[in-house]
Tab-separated table of C-alpha atoms and ligand atoms in Angstrom:
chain	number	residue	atom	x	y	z
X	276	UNK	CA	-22.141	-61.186	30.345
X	277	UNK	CA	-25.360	-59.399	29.234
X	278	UNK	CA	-26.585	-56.321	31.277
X	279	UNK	CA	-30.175	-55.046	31.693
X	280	UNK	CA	-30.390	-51.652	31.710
X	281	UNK	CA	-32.942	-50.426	34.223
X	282	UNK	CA	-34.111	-46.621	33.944
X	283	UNK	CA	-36.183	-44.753	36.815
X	284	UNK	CA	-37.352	-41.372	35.748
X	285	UNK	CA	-38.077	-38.630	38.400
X	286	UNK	CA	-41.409	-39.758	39.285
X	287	UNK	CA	-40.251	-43.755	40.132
X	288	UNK	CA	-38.021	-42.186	42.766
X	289	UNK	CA	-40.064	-39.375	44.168
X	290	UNK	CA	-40.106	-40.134	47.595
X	291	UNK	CA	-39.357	-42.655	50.097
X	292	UNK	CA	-42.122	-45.495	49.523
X	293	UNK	CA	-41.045	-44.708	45.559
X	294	UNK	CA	-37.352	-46.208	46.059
X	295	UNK	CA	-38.793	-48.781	48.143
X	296	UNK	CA	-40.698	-49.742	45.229
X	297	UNK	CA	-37.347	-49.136	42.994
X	298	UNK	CA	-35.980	-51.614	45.538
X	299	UNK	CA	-38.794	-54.558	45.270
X	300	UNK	CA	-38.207	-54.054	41.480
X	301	UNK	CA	-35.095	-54.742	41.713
X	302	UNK	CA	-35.015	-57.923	44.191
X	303	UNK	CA	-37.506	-59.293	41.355
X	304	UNK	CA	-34.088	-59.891	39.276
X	305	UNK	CA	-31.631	-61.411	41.854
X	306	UNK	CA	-29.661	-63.216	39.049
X	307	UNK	CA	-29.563	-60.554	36.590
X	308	UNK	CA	-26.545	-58.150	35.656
X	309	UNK	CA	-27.966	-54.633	35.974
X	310	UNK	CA	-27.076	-51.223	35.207
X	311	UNK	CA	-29.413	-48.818	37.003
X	312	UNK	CA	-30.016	-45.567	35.577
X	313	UNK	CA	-31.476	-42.798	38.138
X	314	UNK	CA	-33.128	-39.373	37.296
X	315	UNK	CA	-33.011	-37.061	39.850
X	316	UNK	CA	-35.827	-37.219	42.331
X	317	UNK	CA	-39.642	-36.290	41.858
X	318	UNK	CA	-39.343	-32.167	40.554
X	319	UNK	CA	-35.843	-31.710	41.461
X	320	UNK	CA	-34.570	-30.371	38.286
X	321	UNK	CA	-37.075	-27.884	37.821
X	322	UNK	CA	-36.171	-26.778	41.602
X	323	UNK	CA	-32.640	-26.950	40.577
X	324	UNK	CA	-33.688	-24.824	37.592
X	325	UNK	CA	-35.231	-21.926	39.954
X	326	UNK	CA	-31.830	-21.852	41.879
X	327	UNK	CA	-30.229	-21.207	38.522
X	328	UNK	CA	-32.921	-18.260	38.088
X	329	UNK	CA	-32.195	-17.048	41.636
X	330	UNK	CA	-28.611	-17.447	40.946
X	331	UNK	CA	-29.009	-15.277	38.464
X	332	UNK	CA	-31.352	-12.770	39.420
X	333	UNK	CA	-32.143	-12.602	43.207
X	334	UNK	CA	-28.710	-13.914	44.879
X	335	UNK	CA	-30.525	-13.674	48.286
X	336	UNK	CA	-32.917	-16.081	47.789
X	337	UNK	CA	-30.524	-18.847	46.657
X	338	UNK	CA	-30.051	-19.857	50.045
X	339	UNK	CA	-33.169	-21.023	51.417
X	340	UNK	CA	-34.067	-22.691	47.980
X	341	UNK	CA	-31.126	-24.603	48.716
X	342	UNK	CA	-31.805	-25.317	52.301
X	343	UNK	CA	-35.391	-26.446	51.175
X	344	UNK	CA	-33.692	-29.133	48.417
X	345	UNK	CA	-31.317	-29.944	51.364
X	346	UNK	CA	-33.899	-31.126	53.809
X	347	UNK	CA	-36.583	-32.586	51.125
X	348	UNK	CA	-33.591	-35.042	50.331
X	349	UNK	CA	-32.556	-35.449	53.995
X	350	UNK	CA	-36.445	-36.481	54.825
X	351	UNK	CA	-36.311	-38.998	52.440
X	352	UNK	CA	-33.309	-40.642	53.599
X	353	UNK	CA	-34.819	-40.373	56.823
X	354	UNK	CA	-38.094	-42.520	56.055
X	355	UNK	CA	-36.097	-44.614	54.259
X	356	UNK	CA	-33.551	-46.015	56.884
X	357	UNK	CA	-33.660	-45.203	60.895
X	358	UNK	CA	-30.009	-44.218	61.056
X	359	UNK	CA	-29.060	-42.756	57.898
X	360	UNK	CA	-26.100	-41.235	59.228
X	361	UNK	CA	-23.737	-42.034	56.222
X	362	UNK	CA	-26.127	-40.792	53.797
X	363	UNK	CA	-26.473	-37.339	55.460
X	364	UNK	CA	-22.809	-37.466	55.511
X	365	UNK	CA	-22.837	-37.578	51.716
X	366	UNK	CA	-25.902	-35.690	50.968
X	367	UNK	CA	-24.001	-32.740	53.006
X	368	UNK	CA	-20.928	-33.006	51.000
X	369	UNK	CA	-22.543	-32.810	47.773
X	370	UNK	CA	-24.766	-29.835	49.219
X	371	UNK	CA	-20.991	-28.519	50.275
X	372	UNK	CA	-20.000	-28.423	46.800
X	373	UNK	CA	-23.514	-26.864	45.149
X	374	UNK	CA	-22.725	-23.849	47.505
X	375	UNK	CA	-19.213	-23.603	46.831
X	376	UNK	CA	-20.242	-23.158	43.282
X	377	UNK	CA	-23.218	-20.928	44.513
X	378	UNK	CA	-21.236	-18.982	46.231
X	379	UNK	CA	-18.794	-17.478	43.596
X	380	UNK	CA	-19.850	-14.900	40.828
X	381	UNK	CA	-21.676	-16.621	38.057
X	382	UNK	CA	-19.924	-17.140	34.630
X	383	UNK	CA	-22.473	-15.841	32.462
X	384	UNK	CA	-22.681	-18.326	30.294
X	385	UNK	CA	-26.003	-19.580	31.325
X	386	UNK	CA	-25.858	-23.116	29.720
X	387	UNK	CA	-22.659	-23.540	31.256
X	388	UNK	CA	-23.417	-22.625	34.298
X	389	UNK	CA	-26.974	-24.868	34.175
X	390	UNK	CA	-24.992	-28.336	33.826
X	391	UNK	CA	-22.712	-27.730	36.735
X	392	UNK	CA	-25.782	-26.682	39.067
X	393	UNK	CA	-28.596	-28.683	37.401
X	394	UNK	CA	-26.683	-31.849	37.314
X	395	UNK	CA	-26.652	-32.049	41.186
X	396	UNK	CA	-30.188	-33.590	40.981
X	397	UNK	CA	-28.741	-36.981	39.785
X	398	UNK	CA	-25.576	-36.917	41.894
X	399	UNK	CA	-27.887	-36.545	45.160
X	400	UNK	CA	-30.569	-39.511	43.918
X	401	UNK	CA	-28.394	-41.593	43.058
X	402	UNK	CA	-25.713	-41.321	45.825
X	403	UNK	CA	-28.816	-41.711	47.987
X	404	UNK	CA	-30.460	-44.163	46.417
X	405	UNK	CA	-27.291	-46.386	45.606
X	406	UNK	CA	-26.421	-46.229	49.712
X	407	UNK	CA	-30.181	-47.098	50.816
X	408	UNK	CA	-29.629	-50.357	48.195
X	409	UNK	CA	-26.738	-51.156	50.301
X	410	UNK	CA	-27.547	-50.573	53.320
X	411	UNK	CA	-30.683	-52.848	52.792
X	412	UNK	CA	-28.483	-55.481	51.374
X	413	UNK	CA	-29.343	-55.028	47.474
X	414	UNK	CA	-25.157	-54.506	47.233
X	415	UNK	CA	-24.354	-52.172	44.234
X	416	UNK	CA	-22.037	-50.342	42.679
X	417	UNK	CA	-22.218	-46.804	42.605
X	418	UNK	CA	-20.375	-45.432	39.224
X	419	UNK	CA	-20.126	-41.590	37.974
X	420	UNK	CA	-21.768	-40.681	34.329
X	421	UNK	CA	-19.351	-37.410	34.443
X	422	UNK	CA	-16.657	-39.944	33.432
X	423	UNK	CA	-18.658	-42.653	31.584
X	424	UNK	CA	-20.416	-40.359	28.747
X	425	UNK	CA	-18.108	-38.247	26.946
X	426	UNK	CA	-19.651	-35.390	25.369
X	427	UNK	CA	-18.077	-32.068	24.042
X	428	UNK	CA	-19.221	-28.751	25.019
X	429	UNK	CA	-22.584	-28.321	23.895
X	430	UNK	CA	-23.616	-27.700	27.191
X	431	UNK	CA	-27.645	-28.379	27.931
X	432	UNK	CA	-27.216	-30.653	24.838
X	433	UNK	CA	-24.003	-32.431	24.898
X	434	UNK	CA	-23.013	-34.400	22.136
X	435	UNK	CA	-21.653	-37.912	22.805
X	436	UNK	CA	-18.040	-38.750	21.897
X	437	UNK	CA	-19.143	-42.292	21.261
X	438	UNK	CA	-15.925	-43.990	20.792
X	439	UNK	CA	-14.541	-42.683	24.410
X	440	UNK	CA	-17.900	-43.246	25.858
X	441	UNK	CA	-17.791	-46.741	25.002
X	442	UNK	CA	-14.315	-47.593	26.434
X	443	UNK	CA	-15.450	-45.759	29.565
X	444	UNK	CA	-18.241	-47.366	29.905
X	445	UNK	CA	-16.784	-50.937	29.116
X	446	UNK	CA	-13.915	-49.857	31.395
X	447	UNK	CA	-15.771	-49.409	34.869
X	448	UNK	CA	-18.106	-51.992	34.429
X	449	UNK	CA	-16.662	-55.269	32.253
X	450	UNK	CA	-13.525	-55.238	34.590
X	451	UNK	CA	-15.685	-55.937	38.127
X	452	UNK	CA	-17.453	-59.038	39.244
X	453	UNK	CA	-20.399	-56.464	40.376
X	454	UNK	CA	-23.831	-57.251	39.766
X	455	UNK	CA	-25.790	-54.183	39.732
X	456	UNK	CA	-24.617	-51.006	39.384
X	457	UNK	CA	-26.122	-47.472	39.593
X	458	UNK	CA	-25.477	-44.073	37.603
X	459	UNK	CA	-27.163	-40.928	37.126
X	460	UNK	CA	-29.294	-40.517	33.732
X	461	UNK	CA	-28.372	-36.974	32.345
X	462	UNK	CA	-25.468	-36.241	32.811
X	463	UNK	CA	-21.900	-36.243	31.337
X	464	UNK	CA	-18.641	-34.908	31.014
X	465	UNK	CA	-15.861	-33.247	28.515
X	466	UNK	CA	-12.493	-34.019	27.906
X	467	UNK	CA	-11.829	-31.110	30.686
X	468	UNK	CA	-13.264	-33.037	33.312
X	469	UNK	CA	-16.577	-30.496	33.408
X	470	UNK	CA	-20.267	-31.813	33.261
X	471	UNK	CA	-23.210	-31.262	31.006
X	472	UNK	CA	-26.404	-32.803	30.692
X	473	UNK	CA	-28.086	-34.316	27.730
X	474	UNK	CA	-31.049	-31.914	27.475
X	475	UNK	CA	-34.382	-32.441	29.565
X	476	UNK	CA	-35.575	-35.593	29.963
X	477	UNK	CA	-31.927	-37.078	28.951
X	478	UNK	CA	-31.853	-39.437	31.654
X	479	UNK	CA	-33.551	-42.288	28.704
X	480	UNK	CA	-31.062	-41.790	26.173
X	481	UNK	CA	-28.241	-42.581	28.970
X	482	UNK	CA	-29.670	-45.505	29.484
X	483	UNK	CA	-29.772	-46.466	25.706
X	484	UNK	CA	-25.961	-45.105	25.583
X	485	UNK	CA	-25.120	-47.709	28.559
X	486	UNK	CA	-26.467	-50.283	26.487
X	487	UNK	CA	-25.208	-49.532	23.740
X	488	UNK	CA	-21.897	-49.323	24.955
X	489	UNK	CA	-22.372	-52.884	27.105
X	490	UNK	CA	-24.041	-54.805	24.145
X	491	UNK	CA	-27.440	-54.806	26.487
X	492	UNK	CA	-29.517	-57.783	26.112
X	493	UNK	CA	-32.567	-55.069	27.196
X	494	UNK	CA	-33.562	-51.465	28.165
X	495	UNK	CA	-36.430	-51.133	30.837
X	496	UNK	CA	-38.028	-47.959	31.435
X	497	UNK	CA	-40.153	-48.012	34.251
X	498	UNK	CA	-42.885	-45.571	34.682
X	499	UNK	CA	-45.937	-44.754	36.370
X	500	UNK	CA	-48.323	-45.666	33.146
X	501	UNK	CA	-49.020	-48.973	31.854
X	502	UNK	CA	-46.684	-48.712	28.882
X	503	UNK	CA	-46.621	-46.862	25.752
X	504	UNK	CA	-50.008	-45.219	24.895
X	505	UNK	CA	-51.551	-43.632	22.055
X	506	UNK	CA	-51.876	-40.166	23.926
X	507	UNK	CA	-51.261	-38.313	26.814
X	508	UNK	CA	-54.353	-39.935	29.536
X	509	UNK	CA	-54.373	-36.802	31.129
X	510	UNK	CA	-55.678	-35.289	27.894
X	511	UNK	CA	-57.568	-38.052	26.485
X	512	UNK	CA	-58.766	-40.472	28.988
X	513	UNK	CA	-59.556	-43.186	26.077
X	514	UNK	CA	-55.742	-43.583	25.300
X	515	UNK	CA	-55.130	-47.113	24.581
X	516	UNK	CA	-51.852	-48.567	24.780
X	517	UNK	CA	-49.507	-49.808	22.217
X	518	UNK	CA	-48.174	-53.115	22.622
X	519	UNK	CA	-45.256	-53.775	20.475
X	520	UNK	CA	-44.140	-51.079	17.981
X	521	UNK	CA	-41.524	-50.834	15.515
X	522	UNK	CA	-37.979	-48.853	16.363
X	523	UNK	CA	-38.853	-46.567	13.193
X	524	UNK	CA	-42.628	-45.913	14.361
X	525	UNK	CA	-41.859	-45.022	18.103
X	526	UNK	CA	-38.674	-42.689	16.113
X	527	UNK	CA	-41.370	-40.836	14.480
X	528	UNK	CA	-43.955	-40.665	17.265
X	529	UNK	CA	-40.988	-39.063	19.812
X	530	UNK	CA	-39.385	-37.257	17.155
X	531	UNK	CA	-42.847	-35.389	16.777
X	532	UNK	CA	-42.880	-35.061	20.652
X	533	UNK	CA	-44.745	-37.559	22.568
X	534	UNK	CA	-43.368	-37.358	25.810
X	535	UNK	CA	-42.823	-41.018	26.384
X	536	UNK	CA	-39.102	-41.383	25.267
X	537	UNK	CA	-36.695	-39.442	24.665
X	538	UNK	CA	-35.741	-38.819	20.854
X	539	UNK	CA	-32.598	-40.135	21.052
X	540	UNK	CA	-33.003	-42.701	22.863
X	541	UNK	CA	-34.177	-45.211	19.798
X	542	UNK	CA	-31.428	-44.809	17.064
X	543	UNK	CA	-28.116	-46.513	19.252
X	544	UNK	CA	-30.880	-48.879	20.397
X	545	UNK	CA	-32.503	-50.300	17.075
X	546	UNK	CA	-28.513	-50.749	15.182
X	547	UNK	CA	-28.335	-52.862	17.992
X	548	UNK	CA	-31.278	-54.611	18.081
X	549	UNK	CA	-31.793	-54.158	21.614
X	550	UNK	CA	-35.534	-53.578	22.569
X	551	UNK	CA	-37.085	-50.921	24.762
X	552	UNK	CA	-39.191	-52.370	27.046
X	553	UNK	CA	-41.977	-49.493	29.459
X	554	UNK	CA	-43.487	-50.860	31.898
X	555	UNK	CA	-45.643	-49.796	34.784
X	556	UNK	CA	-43.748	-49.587	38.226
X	557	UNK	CA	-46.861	-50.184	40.369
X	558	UNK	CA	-47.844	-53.081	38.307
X	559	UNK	CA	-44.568	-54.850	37.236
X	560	UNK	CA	-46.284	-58.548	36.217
X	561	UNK	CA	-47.923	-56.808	34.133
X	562	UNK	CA	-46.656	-56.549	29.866
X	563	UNK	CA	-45.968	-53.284	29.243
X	564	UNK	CA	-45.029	-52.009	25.763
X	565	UNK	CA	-42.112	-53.120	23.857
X	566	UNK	CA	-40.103	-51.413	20.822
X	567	UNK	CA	-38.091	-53.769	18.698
X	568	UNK	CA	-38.169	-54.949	15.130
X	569	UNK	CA	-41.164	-56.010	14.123
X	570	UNK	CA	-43.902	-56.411	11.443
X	571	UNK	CA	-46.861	-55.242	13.143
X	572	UNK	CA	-48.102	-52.816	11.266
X	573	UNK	CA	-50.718	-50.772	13.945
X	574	UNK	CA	-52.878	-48.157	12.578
X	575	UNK	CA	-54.399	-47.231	15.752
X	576	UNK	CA	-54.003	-43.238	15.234
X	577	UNK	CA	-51.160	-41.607	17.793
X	578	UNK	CA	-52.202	-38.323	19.024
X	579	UNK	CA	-49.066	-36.153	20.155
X	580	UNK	CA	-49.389	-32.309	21.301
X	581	UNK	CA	-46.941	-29.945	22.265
X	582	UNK	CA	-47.893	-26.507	24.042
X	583	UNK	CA	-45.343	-23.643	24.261
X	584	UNK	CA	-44.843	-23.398	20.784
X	585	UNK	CA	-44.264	-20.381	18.765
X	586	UNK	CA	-44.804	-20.088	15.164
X	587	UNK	CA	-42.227	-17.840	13.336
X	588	UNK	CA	-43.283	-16.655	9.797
X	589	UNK	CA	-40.420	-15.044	8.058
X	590	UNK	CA	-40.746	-12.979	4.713
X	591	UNK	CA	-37.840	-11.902	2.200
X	592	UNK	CA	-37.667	-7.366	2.711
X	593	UNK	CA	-36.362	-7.753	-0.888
X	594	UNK	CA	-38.060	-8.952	-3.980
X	595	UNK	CA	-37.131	-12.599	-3.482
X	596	UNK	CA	-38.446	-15.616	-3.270
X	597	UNK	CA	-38.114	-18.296	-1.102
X	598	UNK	CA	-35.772	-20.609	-2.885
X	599	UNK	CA	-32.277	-21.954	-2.226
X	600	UNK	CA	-30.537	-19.069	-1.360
X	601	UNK	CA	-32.644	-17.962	1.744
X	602	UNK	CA	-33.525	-21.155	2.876
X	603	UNK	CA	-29.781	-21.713	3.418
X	604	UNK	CA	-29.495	-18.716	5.161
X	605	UNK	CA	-32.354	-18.894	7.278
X	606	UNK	CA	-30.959	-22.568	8.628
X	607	UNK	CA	-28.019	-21.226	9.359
X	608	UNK	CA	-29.719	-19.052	11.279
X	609	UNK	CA	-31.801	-21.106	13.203
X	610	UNK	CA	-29.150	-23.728	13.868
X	611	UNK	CA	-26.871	-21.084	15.499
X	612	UNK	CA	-29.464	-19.851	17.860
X	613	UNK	CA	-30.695	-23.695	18.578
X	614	UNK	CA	-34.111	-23.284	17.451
X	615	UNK	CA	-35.599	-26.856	17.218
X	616	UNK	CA	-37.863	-26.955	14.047
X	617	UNK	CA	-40.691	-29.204	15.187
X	618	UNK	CA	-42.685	-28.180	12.020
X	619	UNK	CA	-41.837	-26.117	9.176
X	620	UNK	CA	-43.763	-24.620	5.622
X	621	UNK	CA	-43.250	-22.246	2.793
X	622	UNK	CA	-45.150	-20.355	0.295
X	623	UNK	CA	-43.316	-18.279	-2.269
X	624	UNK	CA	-43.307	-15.182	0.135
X	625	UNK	CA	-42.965	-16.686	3.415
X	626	UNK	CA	-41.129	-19.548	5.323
X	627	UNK	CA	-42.809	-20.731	8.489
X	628	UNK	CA	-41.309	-22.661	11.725
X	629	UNK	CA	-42.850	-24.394	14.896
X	630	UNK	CA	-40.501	-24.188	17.331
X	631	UNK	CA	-40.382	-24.394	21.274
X	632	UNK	CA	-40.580	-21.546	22.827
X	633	UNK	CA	-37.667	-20.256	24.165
X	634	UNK	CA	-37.985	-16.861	24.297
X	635	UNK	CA	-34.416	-15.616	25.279
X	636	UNK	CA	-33.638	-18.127	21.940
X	637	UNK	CA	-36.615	-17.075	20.034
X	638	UNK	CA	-36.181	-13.422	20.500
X	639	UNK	CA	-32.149	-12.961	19.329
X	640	UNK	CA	-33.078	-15.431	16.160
X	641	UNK	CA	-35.806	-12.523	14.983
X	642	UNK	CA	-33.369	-9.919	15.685
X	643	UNK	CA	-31.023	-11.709	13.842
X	644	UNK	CA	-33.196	-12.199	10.794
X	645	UNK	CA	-34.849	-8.822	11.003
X	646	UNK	CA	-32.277	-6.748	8.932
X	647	UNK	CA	-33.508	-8.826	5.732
X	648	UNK	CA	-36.764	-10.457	6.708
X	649	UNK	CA	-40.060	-8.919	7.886
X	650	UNK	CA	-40.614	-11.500	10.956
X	651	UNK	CA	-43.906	-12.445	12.594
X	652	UNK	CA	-44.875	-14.425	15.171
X	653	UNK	CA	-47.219	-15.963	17.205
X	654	UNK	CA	-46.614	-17.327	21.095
X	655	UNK	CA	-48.924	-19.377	22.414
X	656	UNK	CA	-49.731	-21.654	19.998
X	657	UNK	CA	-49.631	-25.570	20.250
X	658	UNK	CA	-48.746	-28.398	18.021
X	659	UNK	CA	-50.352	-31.265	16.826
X	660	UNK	CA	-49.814	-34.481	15.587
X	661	UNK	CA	-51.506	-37.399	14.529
X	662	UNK	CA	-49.992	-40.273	13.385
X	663	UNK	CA	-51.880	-42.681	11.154
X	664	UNK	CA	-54.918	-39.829	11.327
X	665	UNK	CA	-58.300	-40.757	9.966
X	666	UNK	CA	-61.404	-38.098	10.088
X	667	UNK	CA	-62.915	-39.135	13.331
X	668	UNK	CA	-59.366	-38.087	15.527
X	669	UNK	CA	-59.147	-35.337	13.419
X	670	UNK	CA	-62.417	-34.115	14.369
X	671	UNK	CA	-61.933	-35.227	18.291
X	672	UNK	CA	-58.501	-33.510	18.432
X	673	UNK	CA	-59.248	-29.989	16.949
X	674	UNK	CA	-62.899	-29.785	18.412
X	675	UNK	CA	-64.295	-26.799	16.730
X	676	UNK	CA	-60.784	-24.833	17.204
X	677	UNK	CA	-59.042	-23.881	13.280
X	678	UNK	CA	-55.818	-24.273	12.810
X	679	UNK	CA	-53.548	-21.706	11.273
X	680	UNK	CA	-51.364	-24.042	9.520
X	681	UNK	CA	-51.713	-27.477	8.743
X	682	UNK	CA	-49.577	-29.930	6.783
X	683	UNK	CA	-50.946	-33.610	5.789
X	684	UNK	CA	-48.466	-36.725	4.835
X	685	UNK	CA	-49.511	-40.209	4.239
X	686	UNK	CA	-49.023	-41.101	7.685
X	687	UNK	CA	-48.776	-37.962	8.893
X	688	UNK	CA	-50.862	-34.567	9.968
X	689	UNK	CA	-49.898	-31.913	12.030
X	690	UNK	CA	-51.836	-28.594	12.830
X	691	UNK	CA	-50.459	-25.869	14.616
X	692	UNK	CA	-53.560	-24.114	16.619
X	693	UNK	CA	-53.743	-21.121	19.157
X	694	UNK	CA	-53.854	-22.461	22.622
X	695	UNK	CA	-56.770	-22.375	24.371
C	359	LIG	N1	-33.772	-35.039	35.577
C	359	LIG	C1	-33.747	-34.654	34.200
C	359	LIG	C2	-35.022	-33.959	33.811
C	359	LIG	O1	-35.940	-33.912	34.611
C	359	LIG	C3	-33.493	-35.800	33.284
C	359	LIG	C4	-34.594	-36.848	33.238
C	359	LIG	O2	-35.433	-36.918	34.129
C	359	LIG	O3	-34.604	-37.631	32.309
C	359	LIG	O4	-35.129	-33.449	32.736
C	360	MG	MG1	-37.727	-36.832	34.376
């Protein structure tokens, strides 16, 4: 049997007339095996994320934030069936079990305590949107990721136990005659039985595990743009889009941030040879963009920027340089306090780093370093990248602004400039 792997992000299931659509897409395929993989709905996780805060900081509030999530889900079941008595049912029960956990003492352990709240987005989509299919006769199979992707406990970035993810995976779904089934994207689970997510915008790279794991003839990602484009549109309304690109080219374009796909998504994908097909869920006949192994070599410049960046510049208190010794040091550093490196630089006096930022991250790295390096930095700053750059994008990207670092590969430049 070969599966296709189906993924709807947040936006493809935002609201009622957005499953419907979810639904047409998927009555397109009546002969296909199909493993549906569900985000949680529209901006759930960043509501789930100020519940967290509230948790945290203003206990009384927690409540009606969770009352509001409550009914936004409960309207949607209501526009989606007339009697949606059995999905209230369910909806309630999960929203039983987020309070029961909202209603003892948090663990302080923040990224502990962020999977087992956070991760309620995708339980509620998908146990809502798996019991609409049904009831409108698309019959599926609802199966839960906590026990399908293995991960240890990294939580907010779990790390996949790929051997017992596979047999999990193979386990629920090879042994039943189903023909669709649906999961959350997301989210997993440890040996202990507890869940953590895959970091933000996960949901892609559980679809490429589920294929992976089910030999996948495809992955779909369907999205509300036309495929895979050059830039963000909302930035630069001439974005074209990229028909077919190379597993190793769309690596490097989401490894240096484009939003499109998750970064690792690609890798379990391309040893497979399974393409990555985005395409447009409002215009499904139409081609999309494809990833898979190919020859065509497209120079059409990518343009990828990421805001909320903060450049770190650290410099040896002592006489040294930088050389071995520190460098060593200073990624140990960073790797213990999880500070992505989306760009780094040295001179002889100084080492500098791009990095998200995270402030409550950001802030006990420099304290960290401070006892041996004199540590500057500067928030607000964004990142940019072009991929296969020529003078004209250079020119239309940076528009009069200067950057304060820049570094230039073959195929590669990236300038980190303060935000505007
Ligand atoms: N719901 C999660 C997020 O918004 C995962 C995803 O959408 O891929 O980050
Ligand atoms: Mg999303």
């Amino acid at each position: 049997m070969r599966y296709k792997v189906f993924k709807f992000g947040g936006a493809s299931v935002k609201d009622a007339p957005a499953i419907e659509n979810l639904h047409n897409i998927l009555r397109r395929y009546p002969d296909d095996h199909i493993i549906v993989v569900i985000s949680a709905m529209g901006k759930t996780t960043n509501f789930l994320e100020k519940v967290l805060h509230a948790y945290y900081h203003n206990p009384d509030q927690v409540e009606a934030l969770v009352s509001e999530l409550e009914q936004q889900h409960k309207d949607v079941a209501l526009r989606l069936v007339p009697d949606p008595g059995s999905i209230f049912d369910r909806i309630s029960e999960l929203f039983g079990q987020l309070r029961a956990k909202l209603d003892v003492e948090h663990s302080n352990n923040y990224d502990f305590d962020y999977d087992q709240l956070v991760s309620f987005g995708e339980m509620l989509s998908t146990s809502l949107i798996s019991m609409y299919l049904n009831l409108a006769g698309l019959t599926n199979t609802w199966l839960d990721a906590r026990r399908l992707v293995r991960t240890d406990d990294t939580y907010r970035e779990g790390r996949v136990d790929w051997d017992t993810t596979i047999a999990q995976i193979r386990d629920a779904v090879l042994s039943k005659p189903d023909r669709v089934f649906v999961t959350q994207g997301f989210i997993g689970g440890t040996a202990e039985h507890l869940t953590t997510t895959l970091g933000r915008e996960g949901s892609d790279y559980s679809a490429a595990i589920m294929a992976y794991a089910l030999d996948a003839e495809s992955v779909t990602i369907w999205k509300d743009v036309p495929g895979l484009l050059n830039a963000d549109p909302k930035r630069f309304p001439d974005a074209v889009k990229l028909d077919k690109i190379p597993y190793e080219e769309a690596v490097e374009l989401s490894y240096y941030g484009a939003s499109i796909i998750h970064p690792k998504t690609l890798k379990p994908l391309q040893n497979k040879q399974i393409p990555l097909y985005v395409k447009s869920f409002f215009e499904p006949d139409n081609e999309g963009s494809v990833i898979m192994t190919c020859t065509s070599k497209s120079n059409v410049p990518s343009i990828i920027v990421k805001d909320r960046q903060t450049l770190l510049t650290v410099f040896p208190r002592d006489f040294s340089f930088i050389a071995v010794d520190n460098l060593s040091e200073l990624f140990a550093v960073f790797a213990k306090y999880r500070i992505r490196i989306n760009m780094m630089q040295n001179s002889a006096l100084s080492f500098s780093v791009c990095t998200d930022a995270e402030p409550q991250r950001v802030q006990q790295c420099v304290e960290a370093l401070q006892e041996k390096y004199k540590v500057k930095y500067n928030e607000n700053v964004q990142l940019i990248t072009i991929r296969h750059y020529n003078k004209p994008t250079i020119e239309k990207v940076l528009s009069g602004r200067t950057a304060i670092l820049r570094q230039t590969s073959r195929a590669t430049i990236q300038f980190v400039i303060v935000e505007r």
